[in-house]
PDB file of C-alpha atoms in Angstrom:
ATOM      1  CA  MET A   1       0.000   0.000   0.000  1.00 48.00           C
ATOM      2  CA  LYS A   2       2.764   2.456   0.911  1.00 49.00           C
ATOM      3  CA  TYR A   3       4.434   1.904  -2.477  1.00 50.00           C
ATOM      4  CA  PHE A   4       1.148   2.632  -4.252  1.00 49.00           C
ATOM      5  CA  PHE A   5       0.800   5.838  -2.191  1.00 50.00           C
ATOM      6  CA  LEU A   6       4.360   6.912  -3.061  1.00 49.00           C
ATOM      7  CA  LEU A   7       3.761   6.172  -6.741  1.00 45.00           C
ATOM      8  CA  SER A   8       0.569   8.252  -6.658  1.00 49.00           C
ATOM      9  CA  ILE A   9       2.465  11.231  -5.230  1.00 43.00           C
ATOM     10  CA  LEU A  10       5.191  10.950  -7.866  1.00 42.00           C
ATOM     11  CA  LEU A  11       2.639  10.749 -10.671  1.00 41.00           C
ATOM     12  CA  PHE A  12       0.797  13.785  -9.271  1.00 41.00           C
ATOM     13  CA  PHE A  13       3.924  15.923  -9.315  1.00 42.00           C
ATOM     14  CA  TYR A  14       4.911  14.627 -12.744  1.00 41.00           C
ATOM     15  CA  PHE A  15       1.606  15.547 -14.382  1.00 43.00           C
ATOM     16  CA  SER A  16       1.446  18.867 -12.485  1.00 45.00           C
ATOM     17  CA  ALA A  17       4.830  19.796 -13.911  1.00 45.00           C
ATOM     18  CA  PHE A  18       3.784  18.601 -17.357  1.00 42.00           C
ATOM     19  CA  SER A  19       0.713  20.838 -17.335  1.00 52.00           C
ATOM     20  CA  GLN A  20       2.991  23.814 -16.760  1.00 82.00           C
ATOM     21  CA  GLU A  21       5.249  22.872 -19.662  1.00 89.00           C
ATOM     22  CA  GLU A  22       2.409  23.152 -22.180  1.00 92.00           C
ATOM     23  CA  ILE A  23      -0.318  25.774 -21.948  1.00 94.00           C
ATOM     24  CA  SER A  24      -3.307  26.779 -24.041  1.00 95.00           C
ATOM     25  CA  VAL A  25      -4.406  30.335 -23.396  1.00 96.00           C
ATOM     26  CA  ASN A  26      -8.161  30.177 -22.937  1.00 96.00           C
ATOM     27  CA  GLN A  27     -10.720  31.624 -20.567  1.00 96.00           C
ATOM     28  CA  ASN A  28     -14.301  30.564 -19.964  1.00 93.00           C
ATOM     29  CA  PHE A  29     -16.359  33.743 -19.753  1.00 95.00           C
ATOM     30  CA  ARG A  30     -19.302  32.208 -17.916  1.00 94.00           C
ATOM     31  CA  ILE A  31     -22.719  33.804 -18.297  1.00 95.00           C
ATOM     32  CA  GLY A  32     -23.493  36.067 -15.337  1.00 95.00           C
ATOM     33  CA  GLU A  33     -19.859  36.673 -14.412  1.00 96.00           C
ATOM     34  CA  SER A  34     -18.247  40.091 -14.275  1.00 97.00           C
ATOM     35  CA  TYR A  35     -14.643  41.271 -14.429  1.00 97.00           C
ATOM     36  CA  GLU A  36     -13.058  44.529 -13.363  1.00 98.00           C
ATOM     37  CA  TYR A  37     -10.159  45.872 -15.406  1.00 98.00           C
ATOM     38  CA  GLU A  38      -7.848  48.840 -15.464  1.00 97.00           C
ATOM     39  CA  ILE A  39      -6.502  50.127 -18.772  1.00 96.00           C
ATOM     40  CA  LYS A  40      -3.232  52.025 -18.630  1.00 95.00           C
ATOM     41  CA  ARG A  41      -2.125  54.277 -21.483  1.00 93.00           C
ATOM     42  CA  GLY A  42       0.930  56.451 -21.851  1.00 90.00           C
ATOM     43  CA  LYS A  43       2.880  58.189 -24.592  1.00 89.00           C
ATOM     44  CA  GLU A  44       6.373  59.411 -23.872  1.00 87.00           C
ATOM     45  CA  ASP A  45       7.757  61.813 -26.460  1.00 86.00           C
ATOM     46  CA  SER A  46      11.335  63.070 -26.493  1.00 87.00           C
ATOM     47  CA  ARG A  47      10.028  66.475 -27.640  1.00 84.00           C
ATOM     48  CA  SER A  48       7.932  66.776 -24.450  1.00 79.00           C
ATOM     49  CA  PRO A  49       9.974  65.912 -21.339  1.00 77.00           C
ATOM     50  CA  GLN A  50       6.857  66.362 -19.149  1.00 74.00           C
ATOM     51  CA  SER A  51       5.258  63.346 -20.865  1.00 74.00           C
ATOM     52  CA  LYS A  52       7.724  60.919 -19.241  1.00 80.00           C
ATOM     53  CA  GLU A  53       6.089  58.412 -16.864  1.00 80.00           C
ATOM     54  CA  ILE A  54       2.654  60.031 -17.111  1.00 84.00           C
ATOM     55  CA  PHE A  55      -0.236  57.617 -17.611  1.00 88.00           C
ATOM     56  CA  THR A  56      -3.999  57.636 -17.996  1.00 90.00           C
ATOM     57  CA  ILE A  57      -5.709  54.873 -15.983  1.00 93.00           C
ATOM     58  CA  THR A  58      -9.248  54.025 -17.122  1.00 94.00           C
ATOM     59  CA  SER A  59     -11.561  51.659 -15.250  1.00 96.00           C
ATOM     60  CA  ALA A  60     -13.775  49.175 -17.082  1.00 97.00           C
ATOM     61  CA  ILE A  61     -16.264  46.538 -15.975  1.00 98.00           C
ATOM     62  CA  ALA A  62     -16.910  43.597 -18.304  1.00 98.00           C
ATOM     63  CA  GLU A  63     -20.220  41.743 -17.925  1.00 97.00           C
ATOM     64  CA  VAL A  64     -20.920  38.394 -19.583  1.00 97.00           C
ATOM     65  CA  THR A  65     -24.286  37.583 -21.122  1.00 97.00           C
ATOM     66  CA  LYS A  66     -25.546  34.811 -23.405  1.00 96.00           C
ATOM     67  CA  GLY A  67     -24.925  35.011 -27.133  1.00 95.00           C
ATOM     68  CA  GLN A  68     -26.092  32.772 -29.972  1.00 94.00           C
ATOM     69  CA  GLY A  69     -25.479  29.065 -29.479  1.00 93.00           C
ATOM     70  CA  ASN A  70     -22.509  28.547 -27.152  1.00 92.00           C
ATOM     71  CA  ASN A  71     -21.206  32.063 -27.658  1.00 96.00           C
ATOM     72  CA  ARG A  72     -21.069  34.749 -25.006  1.00 97.00           C
ATOM     73  CA  ILE A  73     -21.262  38.534 -25.185  1.00 98.00           C
ATOM     74  CA  VAL A  74     -18.628  40.307 -23.073  1.00 98.00           C
ATOM     75  CA  THR A  75     -19.684  43.944 -22.708  1.00 98.00           C
ATOM     76  CA  PHE A  76     -17.031  46.401 -21.547  1.00 98.00           C
ATOM     77  CA  ASN A  77     -18.427  49.439 -19.737  1.00 97.00           C
ATOM     78  CA  TYR A  78     -15.762  52.148 -19.638  1.00 96.00           C
ATOM     79  CA  GLY A  79     -15.691  54.276 -16.511  1.00 94.00           C
ATOM     80  CA  GLU A  80     -13.754  57.257 -15.259  1.00 90.00           C
ATOM     81  CA  SER A  81     -10.086  57.945 -15.909  1.00 89.00           C
ATOM     82  CA  ARG A  82      -7.397  59.317 -13.651  1.00 86.00           C
ATOM     83  CA  ILE A  83      -3.930  60.640 -14.318  1.00 86.00           C
ATOM     84  CA  GLU A  84      -0.826  59.215 -12.651  1.00 85.00           C
ATOM     85  CA  GLY A  85       2.773  60.324 -12.927  1.00 79.00           C
ATOM     86  CA  LYS A  86       5.828  61.694 -11.224  1.00 71.00           C
ATOM     87  CA  ASN A  87       5.823  65.468 -10.661  1.00 69.00           C
ATOM     88  CA  LEU A  88       2.684  65.835 -12.747  1.00 70.00           C
ATOM     89  CA  PRO A  89       2.339  69.499 -13.854  1.00 65.00           C
ATOM     90  CA  PRO A  90      -1.181  70.912 -13.244  1.00 66.00           C
ATOM     91  CA  GLU A  91      -1.510  72.062 -16.860  1.00 64.00           C
ATOM     92  CA  VAL A  92      -0.787  68.524 -18.122  1.00 62.00           C
ATOM     93  CA  SER A  93      -3.408  67.059 -15.780  1.00 62.00           C
ATOM     94  CA  GLU A  94      -5.962  69.576 -17.032  1.00 60.00           C
ATOM     95  CA  GLN A  95      -5.057  68.796 -20.630  1.00 61.00           C
ATOM     96  CA  TYR A  96      -5.629  65.073 -20.080  1.00 60.00           C
ATOM     97  CA  LYS A  97      -9.010  65.713 -18.451  1.00 58.00           C
ATOM     98  CA  LYS A  98     -10.174  67.589 -21.539  1.00 54.00           C
ATOM     99  CA  GLN A  99      -9.140  64.649 -23.710  1.00 57.00           C
ATOM    100  CA  GLU A 100     -11.356  62.137 -21.894  1.00 71.00           C
ATOM    101  CA  LEU A 101     -12.798  59.919 -24.603  1.00 81.00           C
ATOM    102  CA  TYR A 102     -13.899  56.628 -23.138  1.00 91.00           C
ATOM    103  CA  TYR A 103     -16.176  57.478 -20.201  1.00 91.00           C
ATOM    104  CA  GLY A 104     -19.592  55.887 -20.688  1.00 93.00           C
ATOM    105  CA  ILE A 105     -18.708  53.932 -23.838  1.00 96.00           C
ATOM    106  CA  LYS A 106     -19.994  50.361 -24.078  1.00 97.00           C
ATOM    107  CA  ILE A 107     -18.475  47.881 -26.499  1.00 98.00           C
ATOM    108  CA  SER A 108     -19.622  44.262 -26.780  1.00 98.00           C
ATOM    109  CA  ILE A 109     -17.293  41.424 -27.816  1.00 98.00           C
ATOM    110  CA  ILE A 110     -18.549  38.087 -29.146  1.00 98.00           C
ATOM    111  CA  VAL A 111     -16.490  35.114 -27.903  1.00 97.00           C
ATOM    112  CA  ASP A 112     -16.913  31.363 -27.693  1.00 95.00           C
ATOM    113  CA  GLU A 113     -16.664  29.228 -24.555  1.00 91.00           C
ATOM    114  CA  LEU A 114     -12.844  29.419 -24.670  1.00 94.00           C
ATOM    115  CA  GLY A 115     -12.615  33.189 -25.143  1.00 96.00           C
ATOM    116  CA  ASN A 116     -11.854  33.083 -28.877  1.00 96.00           C
ATOM    117  CA  PHE A 117     -12.852  36.339 -30.576  1.00 96.00           C
ATOM    118  CA  TYR A 118     -15.652  36.311 -33.188  1.00 96.00           C
ATOM    119  CA  GLY A 119     -16.512  39.981 -33.639  1.00 96.00           C
ATOM    120  CA  LEU A 120     -18.543  42.840 -32.183  1.00 97.00           C
ATOM    121  CA  SER A 121     -22.247  42.624 -31.402  1.00 97.00           C
ATOM    122  CA  ASN A 122     -22.704  46.431 -31.284  1.00 97.00           C
ATOM    123  CA  TYR A 123     -20.412  47.671 -34.058  1.00 97.00           C
ATOM    124  CA  GLU A 124     -22.755  50.436 -35.326  1.00 95.00           C
ATOM    125  CA  SER A 125     -23.541  51.592 -31.801  1.00 96.00           C
ATOM    126  CA  THR A 126     -19.839  51.791 -30.926  1.00 96.00           C
ATOM    127  CA  LYS A 127     -19.148  53.951 -33.989  1.00 93.00           C
ATOM    128  CA  ASN A 128     -21.932  56.323 -32.951  1.00 92.00           C
ATOM    129  CA  GLN A 129     -20.594  56.454 -29.390  1.00 93.00           C
ATOM    130  CA  LEU A 130     -17.111  57.336 -30.675  1.00 90.00           C
ATOM    131  CA  GLU A 131     -18.526  60.119 -32.855  1.00 85.00           C
ATOM    132  CA  GLN A 132     -20.387  61.618 -29.914  1.00 86.00           C
ATOM    133  CA  ALA A 133     -17.281  61.338 -27.729  1.00 85.00           C
ATOM    134  CA  MET A 134     -15.254  63.173 -30.374  1.00 79.00           C
ATOM    135  CA  ILE A 135     -17.833  65.968 -30.486  1.00 77.00           C
ATOM    136  CA  LYS A 136     -17.691  66.222 -26.704  1.00 78.00           C
ATOM    137  CA  MET A 137     -13.897  66.513 -26.812  1.00 74.00           C
ATOM    138  CA  TYR A 138     -14.113  69.150 -29.532  1.00 70.00           C
ATOM    139  CA  GLU A 139     -16.680  71.216 -27.625  1.00 70.00           C
ATOM    140  CA  SER A 140     -14.686  70.917 -24.388  1.00 66.00           C
ATOM    141  CA  GLN A 141     -12.281  73.376 -25.991  1.00 62.00           C
ATOM    142  CA  GLY A 142     -15.034  75.992 -25.744  1.00 60.00           C
ATOM    143  CA  THR A 143     -16.084  75.874 -29.402  1.00 63.00           C
ATOM    144  CA  LYS A 144     -19.563  74.857 -30.504  1.00 67.00           C
ATOM    145  CA  ILE A 145     -19.336  72.377 -33.351  1.00 65.00           C
ATOM    146  CA  GLU A 146     -21.330  73.253 -36.463  1.00 71.00           C
ATOM    147  CA  GLU A 147     -23.122  70.654 -38.566  1.00 70.00           C
ATOM    148  CA  SER A 148     -20.749  71.170 -41.512  1.00 73.00           C
ATOM    149  CA  THR A 149     -17.739  70.766 -39.211  1.00 68.00           C
ATOM    150  CA  PHE A 150     -19.292  67.659 -37.679  1.00 70.00           C
ATOM    151  CA  ASN A 151     -19.870  66.111 -41.116  1.00 74.00           C
ATOM    152  CA  GLN A 152     -16.269  66.847 -42.080  1.00 73.00           C
ATOM    153  CA  LEU A 153     -14.996  65.351 -38.816  1.00 70.00           C
ATOM    154  CA  LYS A 154     -17.189  62.293 -39.283  1.00 72.00           C
ATOM    155  CA  GLN A 155     -15.840  61.791 -42.804  1.00 75.00           C
ATOM    156  CA  GLN A 156     -12.260  62.006 -41.555  1.00 72.00           C
ATOM    157  CA  LEU A 157     -12.968  59.532 -38.760  1.00 77.00           C
ATOM    158  CA  LEU A 158     -14.743  57.067 -41.019  1.00 81.00           C
ATOM    159  CA  VAL A 159     -11.553  55.588 -42.436  1.00 80.00           C
ATOM    160  CA  THR A 160     -10.307  54.787 -38.909  1.00 84.00           C
ATOM    161  CA  TYR A 161     -13.276  52.560 -38.049  1.00 89.00           C
ATOM    162  CA  ASP A 162     -14.757  51.371 -41.338  1.00 88.00           C
ATOM    163  CA  THR A 163     -14.143  47.769 -40.224  1.00 91.00           C
ATOM    164  CA  GLU A 164     -14.451  46.122 -36.820  1.00 94.00           C
ATOM    165  CA  GLU A 165     -10.762  45.254 -36.858  1.00 91.00           C
ATOM    166  CA  LYS A 166      -9.729  48.881 -37.491  1.00 90.00           C
ATOM    167  CA  LEU A 167     -12.062  50.165 -34.806  1.00 93.00           C
ATOM    168  CA  LEU A 168     -10.548  47.843 -32.216  1.00 94.00           C
ATOM    169  CA  ASP A 169      -6.932  48.385 -33.272  1.00 91.00           C
ATOM    170  CA  THR A 170      -7.285  52.186 -33.384  1.00 90.00           C
ATOM    171  CA  TYR A 171      -9.537  53.019 -30.431  1.00 93.00           C
ATOM    172  CA  PHE A 172      -9.513  49.900 -28.241  1.00 95.00           C
ATOM    173  CA  PRO A 173      -6.037  48.363 -28.724  1.00 94.00           C
ATOM    174  CA  GLU A 174      -6.223  46.926 -25.202  1.00 96.00           C
ATOM    175  CA  LEU A 175      -9.197  44.760 -26.236  1.00 97.00           C
ATOM    176  CA  SER A 176      -7.560  43.791 -29.517  1.00 95.00           C
ATOM    177  CA  ILE A 177      -4.363  42.536 -27.856  1.00 95.00           C
ATOM    178  CA  TYR A 178      -6.303  40.887 -25.009  1.00 97.00           C
ATOM    179  CA  PHE A 179      -8.740  38.835 -27.053  1.00 97.00           C
ATOM    180  CA  ASN A 180      -6.247  37.991 -29.802  1.00 94.00           C
ATOM    181  CA  ALA A 181      -4.263  36.068 -27.176  1.00 95.00           C
ATOM    182  CA  PHE A 182      -6.964  33.425 -26.692  1.00 96.00           C
ATOM    183  CA  GLY A 183      -6.497  30.250 -28.664  1.00 94.00           C
ATOM    184  CA  SER A 184      -2.685  30.427 -28.486  1.00 95.00           C
ATOM    185  CA  TYR A 185      -0.718  27.300 -27.549  1.00 95.00           C
ATOM    186  CA  PHE A 186       2.794  27.298 -26.096  1.00 96.00           C
ATOM    187  CA  ILE A 187       5.459  24.797 -25.093  1.00 95.00           C
ATOM    188  CA  LYS A 188       7.825  26.161 -22.485  1.00 95.00           C
ATOM    189  CA  GLY A 189      11.094  27.341 -24.009  1.00 95.00           C
ATOM    190  CA  GLU A 190      10.002  26.923 -27.650  1.00 95.00           C
ATOM    191  CA  ARG A 191      10.023  30.180 -29.627  1.00 96.00           C
ATOM    192  CA  GLN A 192       7.220  30.797 -32.133  1.00 95.00           C
ATOM    193  CA  GLU A 193       7.870  32.853 -35.274  1.00 95.00           C
ATOM    194  CA  ALA A 194       5.148  34.271 -37.519  1.00 93.00           C
ATOM    195  CA  THR A 195       4.453  36.910 -40.161  1.00 92.00           C
ATOM    196  CA  TYR A 196       1.162  38.697 -40.771  1.00 89.00           C
ATOM    197  CA  ASP A 197      -0.370  41.970 -41.959  1.00 89.00           C
ATOM    198  CA  SER A 198      -1.472  44.600 -39.455  1.00 86.00           C
ATOM    199  CA  THR A 199      -4.270  47.008 -40.299  1.00 82.00           C
ATOM    200  CA  ASN A 200      -3.386  50.548 -41.308  1.00 82.00           C
ATOM    201  CA  PRO A 201      -5.636  52.935 -39.317  1.00 76.00           C
ATOM    202  CA  PHE A 202      -5.556  55.474 -42.184  1.00 74.00           C
ATOM    203  CA  GLY A 203      -6.884  53.010 -44.719  1.00 72.00           C
ATOM    204  CA  GLY A 204      -3.653  52.489 -46.636  1.00 77.00           C
ATOM    205  CA  GLU A 205      -1.667  49.349 -47.335  1.00 86.00           C
ATOM    206  CA  PRO A 206      -1.324  47.087 -44.259  1.00 87.00           C
ATOM    207  CA  PHE A 207       1.955  46.853 -42.373  1.00 88.00           C
ATOM    208  CA  PRO A 208       3.917  43.577 -42.787  1.00 91.00           C
ATOM    209  CA  ILE A 209       4.748  42.324 -39.275  1.00 92.00           C
ATOM    210  CA  SER A 210       7.304  39.737 -38.148  1.00 94.00           C
ATOM    211  CA  SER A 211       6.643  38.394 -34.671  1.00 95.00           C
ATOM    212  CA  SER A 212       8.539  36.245 -32.192  1.00 96.00           C
ATOM    213  CA  THR A 213       6.871  34.861 -29.054  1.00 96.00           C
ATOM    214  CA  ILE A 214       8.167  32.664 -26.231  1.00 97.00           C
ATOM    215  CA  TYR A 215       6.841  31.235 -22.983  1.00 96.00           C
ATOM    216  CA  ASP A 216       9.913  30.646 -20.832  1.00 93.00           C
ATOM    217  CA  GLU A 217       9.076  31.829 -17.326  1.00 93.00           C
ATOM    218  CA  ILE A 218       6.756  30.751 -14.502  1.00 94.00           C
ATOM    219  CA  LYS A 219       5.950  32.712 -11.342  1.00 93.00           C
ATOM    220  CA  GLY A 220       3.776  30.606  -9.067  1.00 91.00           C
ATOM    221  CA  THR A 221       0.777  29.669 -11.216  1.00 92.00           C
ATOM    222  CA  MET A 222       1.503  32.477 -13.659  1.00 95.00           C
ATOM    223  CA  ALA A 223       2.915  31.775 -17.124  1.00 96.00           C
ATOM    224  CA  ILE A 224       4.890  34.726 -18.496  1.00 97.00           C
ATOM    225  CA  ILE A 225       4.725  34.998 -22.294  1.00 97.00           C
ATOM    226  CA  LYS A 226       6.901  37.569 -24.062  1.00 97.00           C
ATOM    227  CA  GLY A 227       6.672  38.767 -27.621  1.00 96.00           C
ATOM    228  CA  THR A 228       8.416  41.083 -30.080  1.00 96.00           C
ATOM    229  CA  GLU A 229       7.001  42.536 -33.293  1.00 95.00           C
ATOM    230  CA  THR A 230       9.087  44.319 -35.915  1.00 94.00           C
ATOM    231  CA  ILE A 231       8.618  45.812 -39.363  1.00 91.00           C
ATOM    232  CA  GLU A 232      11.524  45.794 -41.778  1.00 92.00           C
ATOM    233  CA  LYS A 233      12.612  49.437 -41.967  1.00 89.00           C
ATOM    234  CA  LYS A 234      12.423  49.716 -45.744  1.00 91.00           C
ATOM    235  CA  GLU A 235       8.899  48.301 -45.837  1.00 91.00           C
ATOM    236  CA  LEU A 236       7.755  50.444 -42.914  1.00 88.00           C
ATOM    237  CA  ASN A 237       8.864  53.652 -44.598  1.00 88.00           C
ATOM    238  CA  ARG A 238       7.450  52.640 -47.963  1.00 90.00           C
ATOM    239  CA  VAL A 239       4.002  52.068 -46.429  1.00 88.00           C
ATOM    240  CA  MET A 240       4.212  55.225 -44.314  1.00 86.00           C
ATOM    241  CA  LYS A 241       5.030  57.419 -47.324  1.00 87.00           C
ATOM    242  CA  SER A 242       2.285  55.820 -49.371  1.00 87.00           C
ATOM    243  CA  THR A 243      -0.171  56.420 -46.538  1.00 82.00           C
ATOM    244  CA  PHE A 244       0.853  60.059 -46.008  1.00 83.00           C
ATOM    245  CA  LYS A 245       0.486  60.662 -49.734  1.00 83.00           C
ATOM    246  CA  LYS A 246      -3.013  59.204 -49.739  1.00 80.00           C
ATOM    247  CA  VAL A 247      -4.060  61.292 -46.725  1.00 75.00           C
ATOM    248  CA  ALA A 248      -2.640  64.483 -48.258  1.00 77.00           C
ATOM    249  CA  GLU A 249      -4.330  63.904 -51.614  1.00 75.00           C
ATOM    250  CA  SER A 250      -7.694  63.136 -50.003  1.00 71.00           C
ATOM    251  CA  GLY A 251      -7.484  66.463 -48.175  1.00 67.00           C
ATOM    252  CA  GLY A 252      -6.383  68.376 -51.267  1.00 74.00           C
ATOM    253  CA  GLN A 253      -2.966  69.089 -49.756  1.00 78.00           C
ATOM    254  CA  PRO A 254       0.388  69.056 -51.573  1.00 83.00           C
ATOM    255  CA  PHE A 255       2.683  66.131 -50.834  1.00 80.00           C
ATOM    256  CA  ASP A 256       6.477  66.212 -50.740  1.00 82.00           C
ATOM    257  CA  GLU A 257       8.003  62.781 -50.098  1.00 82.00           C
ATOM    258  CA  THR A 258      11.384  64.292 -49.206  1.00 80.00           C
ATOM    259  CA  LYS A 259       9.876  65.941 -46.129  1.00 80.00           C
ATOM    260  CA  ILE A 260       8.672  62.635 -44.653  1.00 81.00           C
ATOM    261  CA  PRO A 261      11.157  61.454 -41.984  1.00 84.00           C
ATOM    262  CA  GLU A 262      12.485  57.903 -41.794  1.00 88.00           C
ATOM    263  CA  PHE A 263      10.810  55.678 -39.200  1.00 88.00           C
ATOM    264  CA  ASN A 264      11.883  52.665 -37.197  1.00 91.00           C
ATOM    265  CA  MET A 265       9.519  50.714 -34.938  1.00 91.00           C
ATOM    266  CA  GLU A 266       9.583  47.761 -32.537  1.00 94.00           C
ATOM    267  CA  THR A 267       6.826  46.485 -30.279  1.00 95.00           C
ATOM    268  CA  THR A 268       7.371  44.351 -27.180  1.00 97.00           C
ATOM    269  CA  SER A 269       4.652  42.614 -25.185  1.00 97.00           C
ATOM    270  CA  VAL A 270       4.257  40.661 -21.956  1.00 98.00           C
ATOM    271  CA  TYR A 271       1.273  38.376 -21.246  1.00 98.00           C
ATOM    272  CA  ARG A 272       0.533  36.988 -17.778  1.00 98.00           C
ATOM    273  CA  TYR A 273      -1.690  33.922 -17.823  1.00 97.00           C
ATOM    274  CA  ASP A 274      -2.842  32.084 -14.691  1.00 96.00           C
ATOM    275  CA  PHE A 275      -2.880  28.477 -15.920  1.00 94.00           C
ATOM    276  CA  LYS A 276      -4.450  27.226 -12.682  1.00 92.00           C
ATOM    277  CA  ASP A 277      -7.546  29.439 -12.782  1.00 94.00           C
ATOM    278  CA  LYS A 278      -7.379  29.891 -16.570  1.00 95.00           C
ATOM    279  CA  LEU A 279      -7.421  33.684 -16.462  1.00 96.00           C
ATOM    280  CA  LEU A 280      -5.484  36.095 -18.659  1.00 97.00           C
ATOM    281  CA  THR A 281      -4.662  38.554 -15.892  1.00 97.00           C
ATOM    282  CA  SER A 282      -2.741  41.194 -17.860  1.00 98.00           C
ATOM    283  CA  VAL A 283      -1.266  42.182 -21.199  1.00 98.00           C
ATOM    284  CA  THR A 284       1.333  44.958 -21.521  1.00 97.00           C
ATOM    285  CA  VAL A 285       2.425  46.303 -24.913  1.00 96.00           C
ATOM    286  CA  ASN A 286       5.131  48.910 -25.489  1.00 96.00           C
ATOM    287  CA  LYS A 287       5.548  50.356 -28.979  1.00 94.00           C
ATOM    288  CA  HIS A 288       8.883  52.120 -29.555  1.00 94.00           C
ATOM    289  CA  VAL A 289       8.897  54.493 -32.536  1.00 91.00           C
ATOM    290  CA  LYS A 290      11.942  56.432 -33.687  1.00 91.00           C
ATOM    291  CA  SER A 291      12.177  58.995 -36.454  1.00 87.00           C
ATOM    292  CA  THR A 292      14.425  61.945 -37.222  1.00 83.00           C
ATOM    293  CA  GLY A 293      14.833  63.827 -33.938  1.00 82.00           C
ATOM    294  CA  VAL A 294      11.887  62.067 -32.267  1.00 88.00           C
ATOM    295  CA  ASP A 295      11.792  59.106 -29.888  1.00 91.00           C
ATOM    296  CA  GLN A 296       8.407  57.835 -28.674  1.00 90.00           C
ATOM    297  CA  ASN A 297       7.285  55.064 -26.332  1.00 93.00           C
ATOM    298  CA  ILE A 298       3.583  54.209 -26.473  1.00 92.00           C
ATOM    299  CA  LEU A 299       2.345  51.996 -23.638  1.00 94.00           C
ATOM    300  CA  THR A 300      -0.931  50.069 -23.550  1.00 95.00           C
ATOM    301  CA  GLU A 301      -1.802  47.757 -20.675  1.00 97.00           C
ATOM    302  CA  ILE A 302      -4.965  45.946 -19.606  1.00 98.00           C
ATOM    303  CA  ARG A 303      -4.995  44.386 -16.157  1.00 98.00           C
ATOM    304  CA  MET A 304      -7.683  42.307 -14.457  1.00 97.00           C
ATOM    305  CA  ILE A 305      -8.142  43.516 -10.880  1.00 96.00           C
ATOM    306  CA  LYS A 306     -11.236  41.540  -9.833  1.00 90.00           C
ATOM    307  CA  HIS A 307     -13.241  38.536 -11.000  1.00 91.00           C
ATOM    308  CA  THR A 308     -16.765  37.919  -9.685  1.00 87.00           C
ATOM    309  CA  ASN A 309     -18.574  34.609 -10.206  1.00 78.00           C
TER     310      ASN A 309
END
């Protein structure tokens, strides 16, 4: 009997270790559950020293309801934002307050029982909400928006959300990176390489991306997955110039290719997945963009702070 007991213990530890060596990133959004998140955004620009380590933190509550068949609808309700940063100048804080965009917006994501993304259930409504939010931001500057100005603004915005994918990538990148993670499979220590096209928010040619992802670290029950995305410099600048030309021509503006600076860009990401409770607890993405005389770091992070059954 004692040998059977010892064997049982050894097998338990063996299969426990094995489950940590291979992970599938999935999450069962059960109907009736709710999740609380914080979305952190920041943009450091070498031309504005006061932008360093200043972040907007926006609260969001996600509620899960029944969709068609086995699908679920995860509705994100965006709440208030606050500003955090070291030695935050009062004028910067006031500027951020006037740029509040997300408060009150509701966006509904369609997922299956494993969290795999299928689309938006309120695409048209979300576009309308964004338009109204833009008007609110415009009028917060003390200027009443005229109908002709509104129609012009709406036309300019249209290209940034004329598909669900563009809308998410441009205005809700935290949701795009979060839900795109589900369905991924990793073996500890094995690097995954891939190439794909990323949407161009201005409606031009997509950006050709090369990605490298690896799961090589465990902290308790947390799997740490790290990724890097790059665009070959020549291709990046070719697409950027083509896009700028298209934007200039659509607005009736002259275009001089020689005045467009050279760009270089790299994106790094860190995913934290609790393989015991099957919860994607956070995703952090840092996009580093360099051009002539300008160095920018754009941070996007979504973090789960509470899960209610």
